[in-house]
Coordinates of C-alpha atoms in Angstrom, one line a residue:
V1 CA 93.1 87.3 170.2
H2 CA 93.3 86.4 173.8
L3 CA 92.5 83.1 175.6
V4 CA 92.7 82.8 179.3
E5 CA 92.4 79.5 181.2
S6 CA 91.4 79.3 184.8
G7 CA 90.1 76.7 187.3
G8 CA 93.1 74.5 187.7
G9 CA 94.5 73.4 191.0
L10 CA 95.4 70.6 193.3
V11 CA 92.7 67.9 193.8
Q12 CA 92.6 64.4 195.3
A13 CA 92.1 61.4 193.0
G14 CA 88.4 61.0 192.4
G15 CA 87.7 64.7 192.8
S16 CA 86.4 67.3 190.3
L17 CA 87.6 70.5 188.7
R18 CA 86.0 72.8 186.2
L19 CA 88.3 74.6 183.8
S20 CA 87.3 77.8 182.0
C21 CA 88.6 79.3 178.8
A22 CA 87.6 82.9 178.3
A23 CA 88.1 84.3 174.8
S24 CA 88.4 87.8 173.6
G25 CA 89.4 89.7 170.6
F26 CA 87.7 87.5 168.0
S27 CA 84.2 86.3 167.1
F28 CA 83.6 83.4 169.4
E29 CA 81.0 81.8 167.2
D30 CA 81.9 79.6 164.2
N31 CA 85.2 78.7 165.9
T32 CA 86.4 75.4 167.3
I33 CA 87.7 75.5 170.9
G34 CA 90.0 72.7 172.0
W35 CA 91.4 71.6 175.3
F36 CA 94.9 70.1 175.3
R37 CA 97.2 68.9 178.1
Q38 CA 100.8 68.4 178.5
A39 CA 102.4 66.3 181.3
P40 CA 106.0 66.7 182.2
G41 CA 108.3 65.1 179.6
K42 CA 105.4 64.3 177.3
E43 CA 104.0 65.9 174.2
R44 CA 101.0 68.1 174.2
E45 CA 97.9 66.0 173.5
G46 CA 94.3 66.8 172.5
V47 CA 91.7 66.1 175.2
S48 CA 88.5 67.5 173.9
C49 CA 87.0 70.0 171.5
I50 CA 83.7 71.8 170.7
S51 CA 82.4 73.6 167.7
T52 CA 80.7 76.7 169.1
I53 CA 78.3 76.9 166.2
D54 CA 76.7 73.5 166.4
N55 CA 78.1 72.1 169.7
T56 CA 79.8 69.1 168.1
T57 CA 82.1 67.6 170.6
Y58 CA 85.0 65.2 170.9
Y59 CA 86.6 63.4 173.8
T60 CA 89.8 61.4 173.8
T61 CA 89.4 57.9 175.0
S62 CA 91.2 58.4 178.3
V63 CA 88.7 61.0 179.5
K64 CA 85.5 59.8 177.9
G65 CA 82.7 59.5 180.4
R66 CA 84.6 61.6 183.0
V67 CA 84.8 64.9 181.1
T68 CA 82.2 67.3 179.6
I69 CA 83.0 70.2 177.4
S70 CA 80.5 73.0 177.0
S71 CA 80.2 76.5 175.5
D72 CA 78.5 79.7 176.7
N73 CA 78.7 81.8 173.6
A74 CA 77.1 84.8 175.3
K75 CA 80.1 84.8 177.7
N76 CA 82.7 83.8 175.1
T77 CA 83.7 81.0 177.5
V78 CA 84.2 77.3 177.1
Y79 CA 84.2 75.0 180.1
L80 CA 85.8 71.6 180.8
Q81 CA 84.1 69.8 183.6
M82 CA 86.4 67.0 184.8
N83 CA 85.1 64.4 187.2
S84 CA 86.6 61.2 188.7
L85 CA 90.1 62.7 188.3
K86 CA 93.0 60.3 188.1
L87 CA 96.7 60.7 188.8
E88 CA 97.4 60.5 185.1
D89 CA 95.2 63.6 184.5
T90 CA 98.0 65.7 186.1
A91 CA 99.2 68.1 183.4
V92 CA 99.1 71.7 182.3
Y93 CA 95.8 72.2 180.5
F94 CA 95.7 74.6 177.5
C95 CA 92.7 75.9 175.6
A96 CA 93.1 76.9 171.9
A97 CA 91.0 78.2 169.1
S98 CA 90.9 77.2 165.5
R99 CA 89.2 79.1 162.7
R100 CA 90.2 76.4 160.1
T101 CA 89.3 73.0 161.5
P102 CA 85.9 72.1 162.8
C103 CA 85.6 69.8 165.8
S104 CA 84.8 66.2 164.7
S105 CA 83.3 63.6 166.9
Y106 CA 85.7 61.1 165.4
F107 CA 89.1 62.7 165.3
I108 CA 91.3 63.9 168.1
P109 CA 92.2 67.6 167.9
M110 CA 95.7 68.2 166.8
V111 CA 98.1 70.9 168.0
H112 CA 98.9 72.1 164.4
E113 CA 95.2 72.7 163.6
Y114 CA 94.9 75.5 166.2
D115 CA 95.8 79.1 165.7
Y116 CA 95.5 80.7 169.1
W117 CA 96.6 79.4 172.6
G118 CA 96.1 80.3 176.2
Q119 CA 98.9 80.3 178.7
G120 CA 97.7 77.1 180.4
T121 CA 96.5 76.2 183.9
Q122 CA 98.0 73.5 186.1
V123 CA 96.0 70.5 187.2
T124 CA 97.6 68.3 189.8
V125 CA 95.8 65.2 191.0
S126 CA 97.2 63.6 194.2
S127 CA 96.7 60.2 195.7

């Protein structure tokens, strides 16, 4: 199982980035893909998730309305479109896959629920 994130970079506040998570080595369908982020000195936190079988999504409060998660099952890729970026969005962003826990619209994805992780991509928002 292999997850590879891309699309991070340096962007000014108010700008946009689209992160990609390309998956290989497992059946993409019927899995939950989550996006997490970890800022320096802070714990890794759930940002968003999507169930690839029914497109149920979740967004944490701090990104709701600014971030959209989507899945292209044919490409085994999940995207995280981030708009109106803020300084506090600066972090390493990780995608992860879970075979055990569906994505709920009501509950934040938790690190321990995910089985496979990518290496992360840096997002830096400057003023």
